[in-house]
PDB file of C-alpha atoms in Angstrom:
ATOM      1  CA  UNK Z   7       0.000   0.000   0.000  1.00 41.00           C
ATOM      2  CA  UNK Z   8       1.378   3.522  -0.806  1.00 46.00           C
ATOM      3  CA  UNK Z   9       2.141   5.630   1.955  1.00 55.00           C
ATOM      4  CA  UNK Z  10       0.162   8.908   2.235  1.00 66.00           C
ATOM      5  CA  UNK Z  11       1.617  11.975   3.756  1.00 83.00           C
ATOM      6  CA  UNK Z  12      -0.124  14.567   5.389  1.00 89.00           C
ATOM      7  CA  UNK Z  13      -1.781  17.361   3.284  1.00 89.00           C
ATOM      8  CA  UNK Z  14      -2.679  20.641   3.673  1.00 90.00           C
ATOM      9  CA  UNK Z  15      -6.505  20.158   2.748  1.00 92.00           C
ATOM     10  CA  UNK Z  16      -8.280  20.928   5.870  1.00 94.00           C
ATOM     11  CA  UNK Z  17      -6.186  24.200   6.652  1.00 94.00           C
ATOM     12  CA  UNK Z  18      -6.560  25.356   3.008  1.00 93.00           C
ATOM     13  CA  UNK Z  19     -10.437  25.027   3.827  1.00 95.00           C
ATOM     14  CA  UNK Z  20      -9.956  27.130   6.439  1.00 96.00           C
ATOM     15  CA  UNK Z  21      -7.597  29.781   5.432  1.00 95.00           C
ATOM     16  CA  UNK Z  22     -10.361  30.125   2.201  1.00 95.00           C
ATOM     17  CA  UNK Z  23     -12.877  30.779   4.150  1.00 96.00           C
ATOM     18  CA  UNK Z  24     -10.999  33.844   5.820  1.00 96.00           C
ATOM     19  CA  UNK Z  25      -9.493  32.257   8.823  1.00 96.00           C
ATOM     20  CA  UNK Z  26      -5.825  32.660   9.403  1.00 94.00           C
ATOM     21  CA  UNK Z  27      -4.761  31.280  12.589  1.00 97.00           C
ATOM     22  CA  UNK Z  28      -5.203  27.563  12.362  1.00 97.00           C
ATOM     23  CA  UNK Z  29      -3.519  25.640  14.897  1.00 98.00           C
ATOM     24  CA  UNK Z  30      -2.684  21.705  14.677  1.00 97.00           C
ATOM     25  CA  UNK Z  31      -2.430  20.093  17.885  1.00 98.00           C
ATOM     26  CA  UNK Z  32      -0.990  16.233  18.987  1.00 96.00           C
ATOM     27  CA  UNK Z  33       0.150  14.843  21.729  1.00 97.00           C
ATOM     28  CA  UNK Z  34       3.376  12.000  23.252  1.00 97.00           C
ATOM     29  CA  UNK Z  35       3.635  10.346  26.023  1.00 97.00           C
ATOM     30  CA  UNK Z  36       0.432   9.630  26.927  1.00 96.00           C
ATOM     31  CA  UNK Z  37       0.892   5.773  27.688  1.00 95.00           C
ATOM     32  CA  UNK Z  38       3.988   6.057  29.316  1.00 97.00           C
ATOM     33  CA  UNK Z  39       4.810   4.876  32.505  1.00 97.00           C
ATOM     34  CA  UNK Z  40       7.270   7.862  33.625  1.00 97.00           C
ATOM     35  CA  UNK Z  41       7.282  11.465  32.251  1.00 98.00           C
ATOM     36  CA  UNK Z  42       4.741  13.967  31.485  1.00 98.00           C
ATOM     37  CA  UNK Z  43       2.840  13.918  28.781  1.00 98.00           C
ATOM     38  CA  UNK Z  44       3.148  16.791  26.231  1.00 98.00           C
ATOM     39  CA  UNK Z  45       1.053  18.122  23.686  1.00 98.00           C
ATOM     40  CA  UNK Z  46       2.709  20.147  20.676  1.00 98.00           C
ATOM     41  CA  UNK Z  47       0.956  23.178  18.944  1.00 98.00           C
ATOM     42  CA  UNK Z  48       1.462  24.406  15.671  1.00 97.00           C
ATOM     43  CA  UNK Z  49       0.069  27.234  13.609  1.00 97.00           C
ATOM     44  CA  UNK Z  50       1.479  27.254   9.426  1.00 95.00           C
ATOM     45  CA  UNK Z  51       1.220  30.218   7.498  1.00 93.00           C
ATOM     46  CA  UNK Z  52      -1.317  30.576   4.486  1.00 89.00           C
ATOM     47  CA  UNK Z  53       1.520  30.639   2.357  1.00 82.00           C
ATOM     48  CA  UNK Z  54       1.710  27.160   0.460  1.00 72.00           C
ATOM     49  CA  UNK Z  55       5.342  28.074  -1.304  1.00 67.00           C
ATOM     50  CA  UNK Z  56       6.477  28.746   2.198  1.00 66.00           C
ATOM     51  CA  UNK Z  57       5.753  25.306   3.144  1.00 70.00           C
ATOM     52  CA  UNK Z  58       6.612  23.012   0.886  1.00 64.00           C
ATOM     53  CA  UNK Z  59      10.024  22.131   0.500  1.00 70.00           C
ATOM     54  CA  UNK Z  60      11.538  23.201   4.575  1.00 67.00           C
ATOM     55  CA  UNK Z  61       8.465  20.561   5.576  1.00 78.00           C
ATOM     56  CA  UNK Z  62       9.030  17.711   2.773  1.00 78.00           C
ATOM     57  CA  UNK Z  63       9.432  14.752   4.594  1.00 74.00           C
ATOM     58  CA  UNK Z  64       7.011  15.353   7.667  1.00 80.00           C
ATOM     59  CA  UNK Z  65       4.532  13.339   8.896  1.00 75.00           C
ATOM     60  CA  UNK Z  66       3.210  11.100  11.877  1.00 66.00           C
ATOM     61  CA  UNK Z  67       6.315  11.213  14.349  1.00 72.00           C
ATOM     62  CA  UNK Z  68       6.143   7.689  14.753  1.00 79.00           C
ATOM     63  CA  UNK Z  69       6.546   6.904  11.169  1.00 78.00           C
ATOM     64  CA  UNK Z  70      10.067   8.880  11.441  1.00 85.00           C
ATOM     65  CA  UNK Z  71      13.160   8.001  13.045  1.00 87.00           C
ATOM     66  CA  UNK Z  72      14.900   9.545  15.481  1.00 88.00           C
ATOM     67  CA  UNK Z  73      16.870  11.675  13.820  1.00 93.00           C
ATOM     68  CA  UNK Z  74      14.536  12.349  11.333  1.00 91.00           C
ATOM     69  CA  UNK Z  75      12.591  14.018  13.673  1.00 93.00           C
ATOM     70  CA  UNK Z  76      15.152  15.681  15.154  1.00 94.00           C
ATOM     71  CA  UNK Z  77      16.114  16.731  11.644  1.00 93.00           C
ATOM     72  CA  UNK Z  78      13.339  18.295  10.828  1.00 93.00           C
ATOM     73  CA  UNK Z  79      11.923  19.532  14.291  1.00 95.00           C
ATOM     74  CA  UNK Z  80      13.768  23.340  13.860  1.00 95.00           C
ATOM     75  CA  UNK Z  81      12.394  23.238  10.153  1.00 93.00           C
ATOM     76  CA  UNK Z  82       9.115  23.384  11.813  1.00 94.00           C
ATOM     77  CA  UNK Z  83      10.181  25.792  14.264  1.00 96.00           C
ATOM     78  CA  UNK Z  84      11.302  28.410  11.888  1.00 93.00           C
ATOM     79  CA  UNK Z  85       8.462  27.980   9.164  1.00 92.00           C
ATOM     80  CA  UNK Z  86       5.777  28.071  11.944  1.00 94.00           C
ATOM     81  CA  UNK Z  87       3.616  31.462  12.748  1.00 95.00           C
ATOM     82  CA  UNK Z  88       3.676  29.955  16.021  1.00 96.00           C
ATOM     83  CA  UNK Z  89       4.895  26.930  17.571  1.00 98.00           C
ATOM     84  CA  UNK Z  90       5.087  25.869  21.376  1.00 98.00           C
ATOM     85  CA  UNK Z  91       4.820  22.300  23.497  1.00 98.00           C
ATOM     86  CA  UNK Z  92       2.881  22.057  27.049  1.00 98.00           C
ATOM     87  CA  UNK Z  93       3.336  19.227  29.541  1.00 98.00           C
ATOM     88  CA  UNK Z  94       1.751  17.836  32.228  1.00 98.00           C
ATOM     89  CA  UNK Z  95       3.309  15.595  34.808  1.00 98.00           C
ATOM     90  CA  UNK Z  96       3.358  12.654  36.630  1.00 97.00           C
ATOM     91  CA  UNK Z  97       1.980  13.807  39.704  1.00 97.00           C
ATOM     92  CA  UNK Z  98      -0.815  15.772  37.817  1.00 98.00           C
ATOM     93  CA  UNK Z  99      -1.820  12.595  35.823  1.00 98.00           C
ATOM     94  CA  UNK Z 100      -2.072  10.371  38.610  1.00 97.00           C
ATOM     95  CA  UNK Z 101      -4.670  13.461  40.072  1.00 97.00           C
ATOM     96  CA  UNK Z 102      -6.561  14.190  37.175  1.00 96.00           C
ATOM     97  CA  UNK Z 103      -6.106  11.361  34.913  1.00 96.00           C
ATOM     98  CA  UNK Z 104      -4.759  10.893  31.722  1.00 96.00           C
ATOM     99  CA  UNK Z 105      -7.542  12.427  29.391  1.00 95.00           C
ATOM    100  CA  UNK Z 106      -7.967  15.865  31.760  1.00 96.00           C
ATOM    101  CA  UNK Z 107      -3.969  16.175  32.252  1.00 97.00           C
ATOM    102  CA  UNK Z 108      -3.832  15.710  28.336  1.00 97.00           C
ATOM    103  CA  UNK Z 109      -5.753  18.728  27.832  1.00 96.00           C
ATOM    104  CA  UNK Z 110      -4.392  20.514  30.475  1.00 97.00           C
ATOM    105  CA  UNK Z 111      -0.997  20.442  28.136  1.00 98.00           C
ATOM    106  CA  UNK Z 112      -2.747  21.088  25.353  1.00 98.00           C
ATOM    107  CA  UNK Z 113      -4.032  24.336  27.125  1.00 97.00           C
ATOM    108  CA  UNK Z 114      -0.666  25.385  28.445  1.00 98.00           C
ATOM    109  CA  UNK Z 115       0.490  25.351  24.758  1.00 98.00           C
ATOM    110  CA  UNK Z 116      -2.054  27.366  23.474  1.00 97.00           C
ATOM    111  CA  UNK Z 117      -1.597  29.630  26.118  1.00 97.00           C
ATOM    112  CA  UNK Z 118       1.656  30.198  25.093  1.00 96.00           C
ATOM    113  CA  UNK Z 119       1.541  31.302  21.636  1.00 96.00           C
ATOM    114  CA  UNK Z 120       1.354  35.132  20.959  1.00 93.00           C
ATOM    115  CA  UNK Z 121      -1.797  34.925  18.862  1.00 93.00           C
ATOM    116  CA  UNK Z 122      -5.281  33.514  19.936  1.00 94.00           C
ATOM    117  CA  UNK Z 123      -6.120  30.612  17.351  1.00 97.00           C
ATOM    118  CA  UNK Z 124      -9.223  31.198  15.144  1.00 97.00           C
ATOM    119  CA  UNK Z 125      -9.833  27.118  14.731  1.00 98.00           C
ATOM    120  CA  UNK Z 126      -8.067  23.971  16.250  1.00 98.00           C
ATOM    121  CA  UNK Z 127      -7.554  20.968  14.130  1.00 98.00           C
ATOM    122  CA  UNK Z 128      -6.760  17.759  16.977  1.00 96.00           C
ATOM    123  CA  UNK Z 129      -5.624  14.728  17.046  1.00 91.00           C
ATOM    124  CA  UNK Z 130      -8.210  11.780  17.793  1.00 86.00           C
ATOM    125  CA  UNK Z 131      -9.275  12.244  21.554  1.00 85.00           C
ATOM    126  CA  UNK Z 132      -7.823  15.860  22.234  1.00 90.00           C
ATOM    127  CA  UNK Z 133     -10.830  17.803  22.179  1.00 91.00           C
ATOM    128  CA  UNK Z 134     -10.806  20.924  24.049  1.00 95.00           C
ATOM    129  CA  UNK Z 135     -14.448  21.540  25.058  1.00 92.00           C
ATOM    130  CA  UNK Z 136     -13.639  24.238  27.473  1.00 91.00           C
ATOM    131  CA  UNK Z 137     -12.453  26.535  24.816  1.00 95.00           C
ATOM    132  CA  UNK Z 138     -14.624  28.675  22.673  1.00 95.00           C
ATOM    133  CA  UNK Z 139     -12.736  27.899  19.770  1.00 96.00           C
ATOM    134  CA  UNK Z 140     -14.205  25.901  16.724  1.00 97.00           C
ATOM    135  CA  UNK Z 141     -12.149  22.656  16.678  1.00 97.00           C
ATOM    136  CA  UNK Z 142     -12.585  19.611  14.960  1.00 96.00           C
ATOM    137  CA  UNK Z 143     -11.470  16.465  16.283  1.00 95.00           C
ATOM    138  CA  UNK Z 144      -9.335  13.644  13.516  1.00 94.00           C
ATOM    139  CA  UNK Z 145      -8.568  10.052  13.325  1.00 93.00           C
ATOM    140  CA  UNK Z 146      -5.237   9.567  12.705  1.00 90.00           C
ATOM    141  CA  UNK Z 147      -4.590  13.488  12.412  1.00 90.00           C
ATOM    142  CA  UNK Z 148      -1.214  13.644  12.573  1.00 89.00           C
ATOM    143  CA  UNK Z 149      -1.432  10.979   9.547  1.00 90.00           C
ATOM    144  CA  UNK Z 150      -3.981  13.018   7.311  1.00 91.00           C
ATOM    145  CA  UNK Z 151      -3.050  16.428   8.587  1.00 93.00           C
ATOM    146  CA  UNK Z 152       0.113  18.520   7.803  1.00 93.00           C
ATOM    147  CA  UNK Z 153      -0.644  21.347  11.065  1.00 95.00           C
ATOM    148  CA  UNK Z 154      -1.204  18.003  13.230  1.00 96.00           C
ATOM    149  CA  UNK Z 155       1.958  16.172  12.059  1.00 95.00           C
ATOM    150  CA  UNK Z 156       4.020  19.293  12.584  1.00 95.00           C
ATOM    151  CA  UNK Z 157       2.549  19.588  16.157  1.00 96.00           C
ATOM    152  CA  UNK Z 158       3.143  15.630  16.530  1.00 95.00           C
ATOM    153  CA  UNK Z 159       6.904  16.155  15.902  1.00 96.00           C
ATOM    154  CA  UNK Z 160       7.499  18.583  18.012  1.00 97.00           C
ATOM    155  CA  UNK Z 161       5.491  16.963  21.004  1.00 97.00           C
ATOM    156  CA  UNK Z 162       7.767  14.164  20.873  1.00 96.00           C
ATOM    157  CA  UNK Z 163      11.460  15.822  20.220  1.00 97.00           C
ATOM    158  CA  UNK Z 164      10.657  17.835  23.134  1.00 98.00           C
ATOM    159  CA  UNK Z 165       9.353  15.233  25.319  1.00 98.00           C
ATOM    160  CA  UNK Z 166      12.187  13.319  24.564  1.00 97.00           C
ATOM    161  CA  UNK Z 167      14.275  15.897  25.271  1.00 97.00           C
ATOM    162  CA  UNK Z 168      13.331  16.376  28.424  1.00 98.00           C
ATOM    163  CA  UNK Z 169      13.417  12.917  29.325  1.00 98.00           C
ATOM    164  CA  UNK Z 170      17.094  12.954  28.679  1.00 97.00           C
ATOM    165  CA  UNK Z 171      17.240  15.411  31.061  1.00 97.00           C
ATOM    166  CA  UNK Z 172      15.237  13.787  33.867  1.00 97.00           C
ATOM    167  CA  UNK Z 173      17.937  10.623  33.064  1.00 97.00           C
ATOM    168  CA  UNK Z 174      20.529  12.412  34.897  1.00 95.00           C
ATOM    169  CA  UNK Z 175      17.923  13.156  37.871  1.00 96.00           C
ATOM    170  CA  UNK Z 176      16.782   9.877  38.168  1.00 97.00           C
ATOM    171  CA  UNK Z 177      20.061   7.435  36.984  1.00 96.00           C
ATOM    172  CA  UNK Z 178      19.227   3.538  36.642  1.00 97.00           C
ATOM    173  CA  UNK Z 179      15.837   3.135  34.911  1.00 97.00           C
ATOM    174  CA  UNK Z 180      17.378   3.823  31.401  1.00 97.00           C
ATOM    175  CA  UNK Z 181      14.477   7.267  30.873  1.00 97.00           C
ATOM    176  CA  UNK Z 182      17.099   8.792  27.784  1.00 96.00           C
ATOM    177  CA  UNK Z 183      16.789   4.917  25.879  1.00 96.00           C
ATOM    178  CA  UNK Z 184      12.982   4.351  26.556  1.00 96.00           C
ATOM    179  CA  UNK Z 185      11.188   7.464  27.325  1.00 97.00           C
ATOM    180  CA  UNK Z 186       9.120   6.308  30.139  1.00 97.00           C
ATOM    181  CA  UNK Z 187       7.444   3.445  28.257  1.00 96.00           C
ATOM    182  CA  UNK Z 188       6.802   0.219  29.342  1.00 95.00           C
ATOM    183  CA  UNK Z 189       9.880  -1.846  27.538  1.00 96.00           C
ATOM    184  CA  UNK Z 190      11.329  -4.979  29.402  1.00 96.00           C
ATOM    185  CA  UNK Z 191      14.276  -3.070  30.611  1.00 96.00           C
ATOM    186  CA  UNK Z 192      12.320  -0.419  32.237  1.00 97.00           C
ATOM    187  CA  UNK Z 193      10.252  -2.180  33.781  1.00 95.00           C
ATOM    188  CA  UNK Z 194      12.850  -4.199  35.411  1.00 96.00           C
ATOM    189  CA  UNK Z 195      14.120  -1.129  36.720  1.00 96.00           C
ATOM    190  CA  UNK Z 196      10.979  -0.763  38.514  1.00 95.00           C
ATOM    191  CA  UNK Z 197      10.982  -3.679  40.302  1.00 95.00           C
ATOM    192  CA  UNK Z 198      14.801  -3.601  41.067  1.00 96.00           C
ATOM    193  CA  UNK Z 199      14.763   0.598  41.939  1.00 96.00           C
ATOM    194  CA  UNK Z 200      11.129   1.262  42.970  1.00 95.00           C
ATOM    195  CA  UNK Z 201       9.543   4.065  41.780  1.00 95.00           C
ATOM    196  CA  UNK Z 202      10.551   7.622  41.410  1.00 96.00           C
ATOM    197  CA  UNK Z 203       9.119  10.915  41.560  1.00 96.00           C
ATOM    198  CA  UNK Z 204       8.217  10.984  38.014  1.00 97.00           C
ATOM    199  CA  UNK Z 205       6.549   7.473  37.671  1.00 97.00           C
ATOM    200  CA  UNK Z 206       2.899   7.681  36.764  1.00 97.00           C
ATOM    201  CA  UNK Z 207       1.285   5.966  40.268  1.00 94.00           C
ATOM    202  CA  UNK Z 208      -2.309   5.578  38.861  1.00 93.00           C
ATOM    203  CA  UNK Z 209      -0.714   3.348  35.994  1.00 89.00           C
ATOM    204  CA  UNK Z 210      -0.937  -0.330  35.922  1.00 69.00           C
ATOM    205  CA  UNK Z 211       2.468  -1.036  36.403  1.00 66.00           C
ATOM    206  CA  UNK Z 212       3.676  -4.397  36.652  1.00 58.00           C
TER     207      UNK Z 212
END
């Protein structure tokens, strides 16, 4: 089966019918074990020769490798209007669950961008119903959806980022390999270590 990237129908809709500000949103790290979950935020400019060649090559983040992503991650950045990443932690998952802490990223990375968006275009299961903005909610957005894919990548460089970082604060459970998921390894960690501050209680860990 051919692959299909993600297009630029949905904001072209959109920006034709006079709205400028469309922001793509996705999330990573929501079924990890350790680590917040973060939620990446992208508005593109209505400016389709802007956008085609710096984003050739993007699409769902886990389609890419590493350092694909990482590759094309500050291409994003610098063809964006806007661009920014929100996270929720461990301690606010285990609270709030996993759904409501998933928004609660998504609404710290709206809240960052300098402009108020005029529509949201989500991933599958981020819905923001507490915001009076006009969203629409897609399967598989980040694999249909070029605003969504964008949003996907950066979601997950930054997450992963961070959980580099929180590998020196919390040494043994192997965080910079894994991410927080569930793999063998980490999970022996677990067992062998306990678990730390950042571990998602509330989880079904085994």
């Amino acid at each position: 089966m051919a692959r299909v990237d993600p297009d630029l129908r949905l904001e072209s809709d959109l920006w034709d019918s006079g709205l400028i500000h469309v922001a793509g949103l996705d999330e990573a790290g929501r079924g990890a074990l350790a680590g917040p979950v973060a939620v990446g935020a992208v508005i593109l400019p209505n400016e389709l020769a802007l956008l085609s060649q710096p984003l050739d090559g993007v699409r769902d983040s886990k389609q890419l490798t590493p350092r694909a992503r990482e590759s094309l991650a500050p291409k994003i950045k610098e063809t964006a209007l806007a661009w920014s990443v929100g996270f929720a932690d461990a301690e606010e998952i285990d609270a709030q669950g996993i759904v409501r802490a998933t928004r609660l990223a998504a609404l710290r990375a709206l809240h960052q961008f300098p402009v108020t968006p005029q529509y949201l275009l989500t991933d599958f299961r981020l819905e923001l119903p507490q915001l009076d903005i006009s969203q629409t909610s897609i399967v598989k957005g980040d694999a249909h959806c070029l605003s969504i894919a964008c949003a996907s990548i950066l979601a997950k460089t930054e997450r992963d980022a961070l959980l580099r970082e929180l590998d020196s604060r919390h040494p043994g459970y192997g965080l910079g390999k894994h991410k927080g998921y569930g793999t063998l390894a980490h999970r022996s960690a677990m067992k062998r270590l306990g678990l730390s501050s950042i571990h998602r209680r509330s989880f079904h860990i085994r």
